[in-house]
Amino acid sequence: MAESTGVDRGIQSLIAARKSLKLSLEKSKAIGLALGKTGPRFEEIEQRLPLLEAAVRPIRADGEALKDVGGNINRAVGPAAAVLKVFDAVHGLEKSLLSDPKNDLSSYLSVLKRLEEALKFLGENCGLAIQWLEDIVEYLDDHHVADEKYLSNLKKSLRGLSEFHNDGGGVEEKERSQLRLDGGLRNAALDKLENEFRRLLKDNSVPLPMASPSSLGDQACIAPSQLPVTVIHKLQAILGRLRANNRLDKCISIYVEVRSSNVRASLQALDLDYLDISVSEFNDVQSIEGYIAQWGNHLEFAVKHLFEAEFKLCNDVFERLGLNVWMDCFSKIAAQAGMLAFLQFGKTVTDSKKDPIKLLKLLDIFTSLNKLRADFNRLFGGAACIEIQNFTRDLIKRIIDGAAEIFWELLVQVEIQKQTPPPSDGGVPRLVSFVTEYCNKLIGDKYKSTLTQVLLIHKSWRSERFQDNQLMVEVLRIIKAIEQNLDVWMKAYPDQTLAHFFGMNNHWHLYKNLKGTKIGDHLGDSWLKEHEQYKEYYATVFLRDSWGKLPSHLSREGLILFSGGHATARDLVKKRLKAFNDAFDEMYKKQASWVLPEKDLRDRVCQQIVQAIVPVYRSYMQNYGPLVEKDASSSKYVRYTVVALEKILSSLYMPKPMRYGSFKGTPPSEKLKNDVDLRRTTSAVV
């Protein structure tokens, strides 16, 4: 039993040894295989060993340097991470800012402001982050804590980033820097705001409605602001953002363009083509006289309605930006909308040929400007409107100088006209009719105060004194110069009958056209009565020495003696009728071209002629006509019936068609080419 037990133990030991040996063989085999694979790996490690050695080398750096590098890196990475976070936020705003501001302007402006704040942060902190990164790179390089090649690449990247951010200190450079920071997003948003600013203006700028130019009188109220309050608030909000981004000038340019175009559209209904008339297109004021009255009405309308409204609107829209801004904006609108064109037309009138009619037109222009003086001072009185101010001052000076020069030369013109021959028709010279009417206008209610003001200003500029009654004194001198001209002209007629006819004509003209006027009141009743008496005297002498002689040819002397002898009586009647007819025909032929322009005088003179001749002729023909009418040759002696004779005499002295001009009658087609040239008048007097 004992022996059997020992054998079993031996067998078990052998089995265990065999297993152990088998395991060892398997391990050896595995190690062999592993060793076979390790060879190539060692070769690979051997190849990478220089790189690993270079990477591990900084670990062998000074302990203090290794100890501080972590903190320096953390301080540099913190600002850089913040900058990157803001960059991400900027990109998040892109979708909102590329949308249309029209949809929600308030939200759009809010998002844009956030973008501006982000860009401001980036502008202030990018440089700091770059500086921190540059410092840590310099630290790593100085203490050999990093690989040189790695540091070289890092330095290169930082140099590029620094150049990208560098703003150079200037405004334009800063804008370009921010443009690089946001990729042009802010400029795109600002462009959209400018477009929205223009759209709001255009959609809400409507020309002032007018049915026709004649409706100006109905535009009694000054036009209110043409933009709703909500639109003004939107424009102001846009202006605030654009101004904060140096876009104010562009915004003002848009505003001026749209609003000045709107004013021009309002003025188009007035047909203002006449404003472009040049001096070369007319030779005298009469050719544009009608336009001057229109000009005054149009200018008043433009100032009180259109420019007044623009003035208020500029203040409403730009009030937050200061007086200089909105006044400058308004001045540009006024200039571009046509204010200077109105003033240029006035200047064109002052440049036209000097003529007495021009004086009245200059006074009309002065009245229009003076009426708007307060409006001009308020609307165009700022420094921004200096061009309009200078143009207006120059225009007023031209008006005053031109009007005063023409007025003071009127007397000279009248006196020089003595040298011209009197009218061949014995009528009223154009000088006389024009001057009486003209002087009445000068001191009438329409012009007297204005002319007095103009002459007063002109005298003050020359440090001369203007007397209160100087205007009337000068006008009376002109009228009395006309009297002297009449005396000279009457003496110039070789035919005394025509001279008396002329005297009757002109003294009556003076009396009739000055009686009841301010000039007549100053001249006095005795002066007027004298001219009336002159008229009566010359009329009596004229009738006596001309038509009054004709009845003597129809004498009845000797006809009673031949009452029984028809043949002898008939011959005597024939002889006297022939003498009457010849004298009548000669008188009529002589006076057929003479003129009495005043109807009342003409009717009276013709009536007196008829009364002096027709009754005598009628009676003569009733008594002695039958003696001749039965004769075969009666037509040779009885040329006129009583009715025909009366009709002929009643139609004498009819005026010619209306004559034009200032001092001489010439048709408009000749453009007053024969008028006295005031420029030559002055030199002639000197």
Coordinates of N, CA and C in Angstrom, one line a residue, residues 495-501 504 538-553 580 583-588 590-591 594 605 608-609 612-613 649 652-653:
D495 N -46.7 177.0 -89.5 CA -48.1 177.3 -89.7 C -48.7 177.7 -88.4
Q496 N -49.2 178.9 -88.2 CA -49.7 179.4 -87.0 C -51.0 178.7 -86.6
T497 N -51.8 178.3 -87.6 CA -53.0 177.6 -87.3 C -52.7 176.2 -86.6
L498 N -51.7 175.6 -87.2 CA -51.3 174.3 -86.6 C -50.7 174.5 -85.2
A499 N -50.0 175.6 -85.0 CA -49.4 175.9 -83.7 C -50.5 176.1 -82.7
H500 N -51.6 176.8 -83.1 CA -52.7 177.1 -82.1 C -53.4 175.7 -81.8
F501 N -53.5 174.9 -82.9 CA -54.2 173.6 -82.7 C -53.3 172.8 -81.7
M504 N -53.8 174.2 -78.2 CA -55.1 173.8 -77.6 C -55.0 172.4 -77.1
Y538 N -56.5 179.3 -77.4 CA -55.9 178.7 -78.7 C -57.1 178.1 -79.5
A539 N -58.1 177.5 -78.8 CA -59.2 176.9 -79.5 C -60.0 178.0 -80.3
T540 N -60.1 179.2 -79.6 CA -60.9 180.3 -80.2 C -60.1 180.8 -81.4
V541 N -58.8 181.0 -81.3 CA -58.0 181.5 -82.4 C -57.9 180.5 -83.5
F542 N -57.8 179.2 -83.2 CA -57.7 178.2 -84.2 C -59.0 178.2 -85.0
L543 N -60.2 178.2 -84.4 CA -61.4 178.1 -85.1 C -61.6 179.4 -85.9
R544 N -61.3 180.5 -85.4 CA -61.4 181.8 -86.1 C -60.6 181.9 -87.3
D545 N -59.3 181.4 -87.2 CA -58.4 181.5 -88.4 C -58.5 180.4 -89.4
S546 N -59.3 179.4 -89.1 CA -59.4 178.3 -90.0 C -60.8 178.0 -90.5
W547 N -61.5 177.2 -89.8 CA -62.9 176.9 -90.2 C -63.9 178.1 -90.1
G548 N -63.5 179.0 -89.2 CA -64.4 180.2 -89.1 C -64.4 181.1 -90.3
K549 N -63.5 180.9 -91.2 CA -63.4 181.7 -92.4 C -64.3 181.2 -93.5
L550 N -64.7 179.9 -93.5 CA -65.5 179.3 -94.6 C -66.9 179.9 -94.8
P551 N -67.6 180.2 -93.7 CA -69.0 180.8 -94.0 C -69.0 182.0 -94.8
S552 N -67.9 182.8 -94.7 CA -67.8 184.0 -95.5 C -67.9 183.8 -97.0
H553 N -67.6 182.6 -97.5 CA -67.8 182.3 -98.9 C -69.2 182.1 -99.3
F580 N -66.6 178.1 -101.8 CA -66.7 177.4 -100.5 C -66.1 176.0 -100.6
A583 N -62.4 176.0 -100.7 CA -61.8 176.4 -99.4 C -62.0 175.2 -98.4
F584 N -63.2 174.6 -98.5 CA -63.4 173.4 -97.6 C -62.5 172.3 -97.9
D585 N -62.4 172.0 -99.2 CA -61.5 170.8 -99.6 C -60.1 171.1 -99.2
E586 N -59.6 172.3 -99.4 CA -58.2 172.6 -99.0 C -58.1 172.5 -97.5
M587 N -59.0 173.0 -96.7 CA -59.0 173.0 -95.3 C -59.0 171.6 -94.8
Y588 N -59.9 170.8 -95.3 CA -60.0 169.4 -94.9 C -58.8 168.6 -95.2
K590 N -55.8 169.7 -95.5 CA -54.8 170.2 -94.6 C -54.9 169.6 -93.2
Q591 N -56.1 169.5 -92.7 CA -56.3 169.1 -91.3 C -56.7 167.6 -91.2
W594 N -54.5 165.8 -88.8 CA -54.3 166.4 -87.5 C -55.1 165.5 -86.5
V605 N -64.6 170.4 -80.2 CA -64.1 171.2 -81.3 C -64.9 170.9 -82.6
Q608 N -68.1 172.6 -82.5 CA -68.0 174.0 -82.7 C -67.8 174.3 -84.2
I609 N -67.1 173.4 -84.9 CA -66.9 173.6 -86.4 C -68.2 173.3 -87.1
A612 N -70.4 176.2 -86.6 CA -70.0 177.4 -87.4 C -70.3 177.3 -88.9
I613 N -70.4 176.1 -89.4 CA -70.5 175.9 -90.9 C -71.8 175.3 -91.3
L649 N -67.3 166.7 -91.0 CA -66.8 167.5 -90.0 C -66.7 166.9 -88.6
L652 N -63.6 164.5 -87.9 CA -62.2 165.0 -88.0 C -61.4 164.7 -86.7
Y653 N -60.1 164.7 -86.9 CA -59.1 164.6 -85.8 C -59.2 163.3 -85.0

